PDB file of C-alpha atoms in Angstrom:
ATOM      1  CA  MET A1142     -11.667 -12.689   9.220  1.00  0.00           C
ATOM      2  CA  PHE A1143      -8.158 -11.386   8.270  1.00  0.00           C
ATOM      3  CA  VAL A1144      -4.261 -12.563   8.332  1.00  0.00           C
ATOM      4  CA  LEU A1145      -1.766  -9.860   8.022  1.00  0.00           C
ATOM      5  CA  ILE A1146       1.470 -10.822   6.247  1.00  0.00           C
ATOM      6  CA  GLY A1147       4.351  -9.126   8.014  1.00  0.00           C
ATOM      7  CA  ALA A1148       4.278  -8.024  11.802  1.00  0.00           C
ATOM      8  CA  GLY A1149       5.943  -4.761  12.031  1.00  0.00           C
ATOM      9  CA  GLY A1150       5.045  -1.196  12.439  1.00  0.00           C
ATOM     10  CA  HIS A1151       2.684  -0.819   9.559  1.00  0.00           C
ATOM     11  CA  SER A1152       1.072  -4.138  10.628  1.00  0.00           C
ATOM     12  CA  LYS A1153      -0.101  -2.200  14.007  1.00  0.00           C
ATOM     13  CA  VAL A1154      -1.784   0.546  12.052  1.00  0.00           C
ATOM     14  CA  VAL A1155      -3.528  -1.964   9.459  1.00  0.00           C
ATOM     15  CA  LYS A1156      -4.677  -4.034  12.486  1.00  0.00           C
ATOM     16  CA  ASP A1157      -6.120  -1.057  14.063  1.00  0.00           C
ATOM     17  CA  ILE A1158      -7.817  -0.009  10.880  1.00  0.00           C
ATOM     18  CA  LEU A1159      -9.477  -3.523  10.553  1.00  0.00           C
ATOM     19  CA  ILE A1160     -10.682  -3.701  14.028  1.00  0.00           C
ATOM     20  CA  ALA A1161     -12.078  -0.182  13.733  1.00  0.00           C
ATOM     21  CA  GLY A1162     -14.340  -1.603  10.684  1.00  0.00           C
ATOM     22  CA  GLY A1163     -15.554  -4.218  12.671  1.00  0.00           C
ATOM     23  CA  HIS A1164     -13.496  -6.922  11.199  1.00  0.00           C
ATOM     24  CA  ARG A1165     -11.699  -9.855  13.306  1.00  0.00           C
ATOM     25  CA  VAL A1166      -7.959  -9.930  12.825  1.00  0.00           C
ATOM     26  CA  LEU A1167      -6.738 -13.960  13.489  1.00  0.00           C
ATOM     27  CA  GLY A1168      -3.070 -13.003  13.786  1.00  0.00           C
ATOM     28  CA  PHE A1169       0.181 -12.543  11.712  1.00  0.00           C
ATOM     29  CA  LEU A1170       2.417 -14.585   9.284  1.00  0.00           C
ATOM     30  CA  ASP A1171       6.252 -13.464   9.370  1.00  0.00           C
ATOM     31  CA  ASP A1172       9.546 -15.221   8.443  1.00  0.00           C
ATOM     32  CA  ASN A1173      11.513 -12.891  10.671  1.00  0.00           C
ATOM     33  CA  ARG A1174       9.854 -13.279  14.095  1.00  0.00           C
ATOM     34  CA  SER A1175      10.550 -16.238  16.595  1.00  0.00           C
ATOM     35  CA  GLU A1176       7.949 -14.792  19.149  1.00  0.00           C
ATOM     36  CA  THR A1177       4.631 -16.422  19.462  1.00  0.00           C
ATOM     37  CA  SER A1178       2.455 -13.086  19.663  1.00  0.00           C
ATOM     38  CA  PHE A1179       2.889  -9.622  18.383  1.00  0.00           C
ATOM     39  CA  CYS A1180       0.714  -6.421  19.380  1.00  0.00           C
ATOM     40  CA  GLY A1181      -1.338  -8.381  21.145  1.00  0.00           C
ATOM     41  CA  LEU A1182      -2.198 -11.310  18.637  1.00  0.00           C
ATOM     42  CA  PRO A1183      -0.698 -14.529  17.812  1.00  0.00           C
ATOM     43  CA  VAL A1184       2.152 -14.986  15.225  1.00  0.00           C
ATOM     44  CA  LEU A1185       0.750 -17.866  13.325  1.00  0.00           C
ATOM     45  CA  GLY A1186       3.994 -19.037  11.791  1.00  0.00           C
ATOM     46  CA  LYS A1187       5.870 -18.291   8.546  1.00  0.00           C
ATOM     47  CA  ILE A1188       4.841 -17.915   4.854  1.00  0.00           C
ATOM     48  CA  LYS A1189       5.428 -21.695   4.147  1.00  0.00           C
ATOM     49  CA  ASP A1190       2.731 -22.318   6.832  1.00  0.00           C
ATOM     50  CA  LEU A1191       0.044 -20.838   4.714  1.00  0.00           C
ATOM     51  CA  PRO A1192      -1.205 -24.045   3.206  1.00  0.00           C
ATOM     52  CA  THR A1193      -2.065 -25.394   6.788  1.00  0.00           C
ATOM     53  CA  LEU A1194      -3.628 -21.977   7.737  1.00  0.00           C
ATOM     54  CA  ILE A1195      -5.788 -22.135   4.383  1.00  0.00           C
ATOM     55  CA  ASP A1196      -6.825 -25.669   4.904  1.00  0.00           C
ATOM     56  CA  SER A1197      -7.936 -25.042   8.657  1.00  0.00           C
ATOM     57  CA  GLU A1198      -9.926 -21.852   7.936  1.00  0.00           C
ATOM     58  CA  ASP A1199     -12.538 -21.430   5.034  1.00  0.00           C
ATOM     59  CA  SER A1200     -13.029 -17.824   4.886  1.00  0.00           C
ATOM     60  CA  LEU A1201      -9.768 -15.869   5.451  1.00  0.00           C
ATOM     61  CA  SER A1202      -8.683 -12.830   3.565  1.00  0.00           C
ATOM     62  CA  PHE A1203      -5.209 -11.547   3.684  1.00  0.00           C
ATOM     63  CA  ILE A1204      -3.361  -8.231   3.532  1.00  0.00           C
ATOM     64  CA  ILE A1205       0.597  -7.658   3.050  1.00  0.00           C
ATOM     65  CA  THR A1206       1.394  -5.326   5.866  1.00  0.00           C
ATOM     66  CA  ILE A1207       4.736  -4.429   4.587  1.00  0.00           C
ATOM     67  CA  GLY A1208       5.674  -0.722   4.194  1.00  0.00           C
ATOM     68  CA  ASP A1209       8.362  -0.809   1.733  1.00  0.00           C
ATOM     69  CA  ASN A1210       7.007  -0.720  -1.902  1.00  0.00           C
ATOM     70  CA  LYS A1211       9.474  -3.463  -3.527  1.00  0.00           C
ATOM     71  CA  LYS A1212       9.344  -5.675  -0.743  1.00  0.00           C
ATOM     72  CA  ARG A1213       5.665  -5.637  -0.899  1.00  0.00           C
ATOM     73  CA  LYS A1214       5.716  -6.447  -4.439  1.00  0.00           C
ATOM     74  CA  HIS A1215       8.403  -9.179  -3.951  1.00  0.00           C
ATOM     75  CA  MET A1216       5.994 -10.653  -1.238  1.00  0.00           C
ATOM     76  CA  ALA A1217       2.852 -10.559  -3.446  1.00  0.00           C
ATOM     77  CA  ASP A1218       4.687 -12.060  -6.560  1.00  0.00           C
ATOM     78  CA  GLU A1219       5.892 -14.941  -3.888  1.00  0.00           C
ATOM     79  CA  LEU A1220       2.218 -15.537  -2.618  1.00  0.00           C
ATOM     80  CA  ASN A1221       1.143 -16.080  -6.352  1.00  0.00           C
ATOM     81  CA  GLN A1222       1.676 -19.657  -5.727  1.00  0.00           C
ATOM     82  CA  TYR A1223      -0.978 -20.034  -3.212  1.00  0.00           C
ATOM     83  CA  PRO A1224      -4.796 -19.937  -3.587  1.00  0.00           C
ATOM     84  CA  ILE A1225      -5.318 -16.791  -1.206  1.00  0.00           C
ATOM     85  CA  ARG A1226      -7.758 -13.865  -1.342  1.00  0.00           C
ATOM     86  CA  PHE A1227      -6.463 -10.652  -0.736  1.00  0.00           C
ATOM     87  CA  GLY A1228      -8.863  -8.053   1.273  1.00  0.00           C
ATOM     88  CA  THR A1229      -8.909  -4.288   1.553  1.00  0.00           C
ATOM     89  CA  ALA A1230      -8.558  -2.347   4.814  1.00  0.00           C
ATOM     90  CA  VAL A1231     -10.309   1.090   4.675  1.00  0.00           C
ATOM     91  CA  HIS A1232     -10.549   3.042   7.958  1.00  0.00           C
ATOM     92  CA  PRO A1233     -14.288   4.058   8.542  1.00  0.00           C
ATOM     93  CA  GLN A1234     -12.922   7.771   9.192  1.00  0.00           C
ATOM     94  CA  SER A1235     -11.842   7.888   5.649  1.00  0.00           C
ATOM     95  CA  PHE A1236     -13.561   9.491   2.735  1.00  0.00           C
ATOM     96  CA  ILE A1237     -14.170   7.777  -0.336  1.00  0.00           C
ATOM     97  CA  GLY A1238     -16.251   9.210  -3.410  1.00  0.00           C
ATOM     98  CA  ASP A1239     -18.321   7.900  -6.052  1.00  0.00           C
ATOM     99  CA  ASN A1240     -16.894   5.461  -8.541  1.00  0.00           C
ATOM    100  CA  VAL A1241     -13.904   4.814  -6.887  1.00  0.00           C
ATOM    101  CA  HIS A1242     -11.933   1.526  -7.311  1.00  0.00           C
ATOM    102  CA  ILE A1243      -9.769   0.133  -4.626  1.00  0.00           C
ATOM    103  CA  GLY A1244      -7.873  -2.644  -5.631  1.00  0.00           C
ATOM    104  CA  GLU A1245      -7.063  -5.936  -3.513  1.00  0.00           C
ATOM    105  CA  GLY A1246      -4.657  -5.612  -0.668  1.00  0.00           C
ATOM    106  CA  SER A1247      -4.838  -2.008  -0.425  1.00  0.00           C
ATOM    107  CA  VAL A1248      -5.137   0.003   2.776  1.00  0.00           C
ATOM    108  CA  ILE A1249      -6.733   3.381   3.434  1.00  0.00           C
ATOM    109  CA  MET A1250      -5.985   4.966   6.533  1.00  0.00           C
ATOM    110  CA  PRO A1251      -7.725   7.340   8.828  1.00  0.00           C
ATOM    111  CA  PHE A1252      -8.983  10.766   7.356  1.00  0.00           C
ATOM    112  CA  ALA A1253      -7.501   9.816   3.881  1.00  0.00           C
ATOM    113  CA  VAL A1254      -9.709  11.402   1.050  1.00  0.00           C
ATOM    114  CA  ILE A1255     -10.083   9.503  -2.378  1.00  0.00           C
ATOM    115  CA  ASN A1256     -12.632  11.642  -4.400  1.00  0.00           C
ATOM    116  CA  ALA A1257     -14.778  10.672  -7.523  1.00  0.00           C
ATOM    117  CA  ASP A1258     -13.947   8.608 -10.377  1.00  0.00           C
ATOM    118  CA  THR A1259     -10.269   7.516  -9.025  1.00  0.00           C
ATOM    119  CA  PHE A1260      -8.843   4.292  -9.627  1.00  0.00           C
ATOM    120  CA  ILE A1261      -6.577   3.117  -6.891  1.00  0.00           C
ATOM    121  CA  GLY A1262      -4.505  -0.196  -7.918  1.00  0.00           C
ATOM    122  CA  SER A1263      -3.431  -3.313  -5.682  1.00  0.00           C
ATOM    123  CA  HIS A1264      -1.377  -3.417  -2.465  1.00  0.00           C
ATOM    124  CA  CYS A1265      -1.362   0.450  -2.205  1.00  0.00           C
ATOM    125  CA  ILE A1266      -1.180   2.260   1.150  1.00  0.00           C
ATOM    126  CA  ILE A1267      -3.029   5.576   1.240  1.00  0.00           C
ATOM    127  CA  ASN A1268      -1.696   7.037   4.680  1.00  0.00           C
ATOM    128  CA  SER A1269      -3.158   9.114   7.110  1.00  0.00           C
ATOM    129  CA  HIS A1270      -4.606  12.731   5.823  1.00  0.00           C
ATOM    130  CA  ALA A1271      -3.415  11.790   2.296  1.00  0.00           C
ATOM    131  CA  VAL A1272      -5.541  13.349  -0.704  1.00  0.00           C
ATOM    132  CA  VAL A1273      -6.317  11.650  -3.790  1.00  0.00           C
ATOM    133  CA  GLU A1274      -8.536  13.955  -5.796  1.00  0.00           C
ATOM    134  CA  HIS A1275     -10.960  13.288  -8.717  1.00  0.00           C
ATOM    135  CA  ASP A1276     -10.208  11.133 -11.770  1.00  0.00           C
ATOM    136  CA  CYS A1277      -6.465  10.038 -10.567  1.00  0.00           C
ATOM    137  CA  ILE A1278      -4.764   6.708 -11.493  1.00  0.00           C
ATOM    138  CA  VAL A1279      -2.857   5.221  -9.096  1.00  0.00           C
ATOM    139  CA  ASP A1280      -1.161   2.104 -10.104  1.00  0.00           C
ATOM    140  CA  SER A1281      -0.283  -0.957  -7.761  1.00  0.00           C
ATOM    141  CA  PHE A1282       2.149  -0.800  -4.844  1.00  0.00           C
ATOM    142  CA  VAL A1283       1.979   2.980  -4.556  1.00  0.00           C
ATOM    143  CA  HIS A1284       2.562   4.709  -1.038  1.00  0.00           C
ATOM    144  CA  LEU A1285       1.169   8.065  -0.540  1.00  0.00           C
ATOM    145  CA  SER A1286       2.807   9.117   2.747  1.00  0.00           C
ATOM    146  CA  PRO A1287       0.872  11.145   5.385  1.00  0.00           C
ATOM    147  CA  GLN A1288      -0.785  14.463   4.114  1.00  0.00           C
ATOM    148  CA  SER A1289       0.636  13.879   0.534  1.00  0.00           C
ATOM    149  CA  THR A1290      -1.587  15.108  -2.137  1.00  0.00           C
ATOM    150  CA  LEU A1291      -2.608  14.214  -5.667  1.00  0.00           C
ATOM    151  CA  THR A1292      -4.501  16.888  -7.332  1.00  0.00           C
ATOM    152  CA  GLY A1293      -7.200  16.015 -10.166  1.00  0.00           C
ATOM    153  CA  SER A1294      -6.077  13.744 -12.791  1.00  0.00           C
ATOM    154  CA  VAL A1295      -2.690  12.945 -11.597  1.00  0.00           C
ATOM    155  CA  LYS A1296      -1.312   9.489 -12.768  1.00  0.00           C
ATOM    156  CA  ALA A1297       0.997   7.590 -10.602  1.00  0.00           C
ATOM    157  CA  GLY A1298       2.854   4.674 -11.908  1.00  0.00           C
ATOM    158  CA  GLU A1299       3.556   1.276 -10.308  1.00  0.00           C
ATOM    159  CA  GLY A1300       5.470   1.332  -6.940  1.00  0.00           C
ATOM    160  CA  VAL A1301       5.600   5.102  -6.525  1.00  0.00           C
ATOM    161  CA  HIS A1302       6.534   6.507  -3.106  1.00  0.00           C
ATOM    162  CA  PHE A1303       5.307  10.100  -2.347  1.00  0.00           C
ATOM    163  CA  GLY A1304       6.992  11.517   0.633  1.00  0.00           C
ATOM    164  CA  ALA A1305       5.064  13.011   3.152  1.00  0.00           C
ATOM    165  CA  SER A1306       3.111  16.371   2.644  1.00  0.00           C
ATOM    166  CA  SER A1307       4.203  16.276  -1.262  1.00  0.00           C
ATOM    167  CA  CYS A1308       1.963  17.758  -3.632  1.00  0.00           C
ATOM    168  CA  ILE A1309       1.418  16.769  -7.325  1.00  0.00           C
ATOM    169  CA  ILE A1310      -0.223  19.513  -9.574  1.00  0.00           C
ATOM    170  CA  PRO A1311      -3.509  18.709 -11.767  1.00  0.00           C
ATOM    171  CA  GLY A1312      -2.646  16.219 -14.799  1.00  0.00           C
ATOM    172  CA  LYS A1313       0.957  15.398 -14.117  1.00  0.00           C
ATOM    173  CA  GLN A1314       2.492  11.739 -14.504  1.00  0.00           C
ATOM    174  CA  VAL A1315       4.879  10.399 -12.046  1.00  0.00           C
ATOM    175  CA  GLY A1316       6.533   7.277 -13.514  1.00  0.00           C
ATOM    176  CA  CYS A1317       6.862   3.783 -11.928  1.00  0.00           C
ATOM    177  CA  TRP A1318       9.076   3.375  -8.939  1.00  0.00           C
ATOM    178  CA  SER A1319       9.801   6.852  -8.519  1.00  0.00           C
ATOM    179  CA  ILE A1320      10.211   8.810  -5.172  1.00  0.00           C
ATOM    180  CA  ILE A1321       9.109  11.996  -4.492  1.00  0.00           C
ATOM    181  CA  GLY A1322      10.733  13.682  -1.529  1.00  0.00           C
ATOM    182  CA  ALA A1323       8.848  14.823   1.529  1.00  0.00           C
ATOM    183  CA  GLY A1324       7.294  18.558   1.195  1.00  0.00           C
ATOM    184  CA  SER A1325       8.239  18.637  -2.662  1.00  0.00           C
ATOM    185  CA  THR A1326       5.851  20.036  -5.187  1.00  0.00           C
ATOM    186  CA  VAL A1327       5.753  18.336  -8.817  1.00  0.00           C
ATOM    187  CA  ILE A1328       4.815  20.756 -11.415  1.00  0.00           C
ATOM    188  CA  ARG A1329       6.159  18.797 -14.510  1.00  0.00           C
ATOM    189  CA  ASP A1330       5.888  15.238 -15.412  1.00  0.00           C
ATOM    190  CA  ILE A1331       8.519  12.939 -13.466  1.00  0.00           C
ATOM    191  CA  PRO A1332      10.224   9.972 -15.598  1.00  0.00           C
ATOM    192  CA  ALA A1333      10.284   6.457 -14.308  1.00  0.00           C
ATOM    193  CA  PHE A1334      12.874   5.205 -11.895  1.00  0.00           C
ATOM    194  CA  SER A1335      13.703   8.949 -10.707  1.00  0.00           C
ATOM    195  CA  THR A1336      14.114  10.639  -7.246  1.00  0.00           C
ATOM    196  CA  ALA A1337      12.790  14.017  -7.217  1.00  0.00           C
ATOM    197  CA  VAL A1338      12.962  16.613  -4.246  1.00  0.00           C
ATOM    198  CA  GLY A1339      12.233  20.423  -3.456  1.00  0.00           C
ATOM    199  CA  SER A1340       9.588  23.033  -4.349  1.00  0.00           C
ATOM    200  CA  PRO A1341       9.528  23.003  -7.393  1.00  0.00           C
ATOM    201  CA  ALA A1342      10.720  19.272  -7.458  1.00  0.00           C
ATOM    202  CA  LYS A1343      13.803  18.686  -9.347  1.00  0.00           C
ATOM    203  CA  ILE A1344      15.278  15.257 -10.367  1.00  0.00           C
ATOM    204  CA  ILE A1345      18.262  14.338  -8.318  1.00  0.00           C
ATOM    205  CA  LYS A1346      18.430  10.743  -9.392  1.00  0.00           C
ATOM    206  CA  ALA A1347      17.479   8.908 -12.475  1.00  0.00           C
ATOM    207  CA  LEU A1348      17.856   5.396 -13.653  1.00  0.00           C
ATOM    208  CA  GLU A1349      17.154   4.148 -17.065  1.00  0.00           C
ATOM    209  CA  ASP A1350      15.607   0.726 -15.853  1.00  0.00           C
ATOM    210  CA  GLY A1351      15.361   0.599 -12.283  1.00  0.00           C
ATOM    211  CA  ARG A1352      18.858  -1.108 -11.391  1.00  0.00           C
ATOM    212  CA  THR A1353      20.526   0.132  -8.371  1.00  0.00           C
TER     213      THR A1353
END
């Protein structure tokens, strides 16, 4: 049985994925909602209510359903103080190849493809029709937007956001917390904390340490 942390647009999709996979969703936790229900399910309280919820249910799994990578990481760090178990949401109409690792809290959406010998870190989002080819390494808190493609042996650092329909050619590396614009084609390595757009992708913003 699952509880979703965050009640917004992304959580609607995750709820549907879990139900399609035969799981029960108990409801949502969200610090910013005053309603008692969302998307047909109860809002169970705020993050501070986690201990009471854990005590009342023995077999809960949690998923952070926040689309923004940095906010999702911040929430994961906050939740480290609680003895909770993170689950995964894998849509039954996705394809997962042989020897694929999917980390805790990650979400695999409908028609996504993850091919053989690929590593997906924790709290990632592999969106609808995204493709992660063989031998890729995708670190935690990465988001592959719809129809984005990582070809073979690509490495994506923590927190990278790949825009819709972006494509990374084989063997390239994208450094942590970079942003690849929608429709961009990456043909060379992208350093950490960069924003790259276009085809071929060119860096339009680079930060040495990720500070804004």
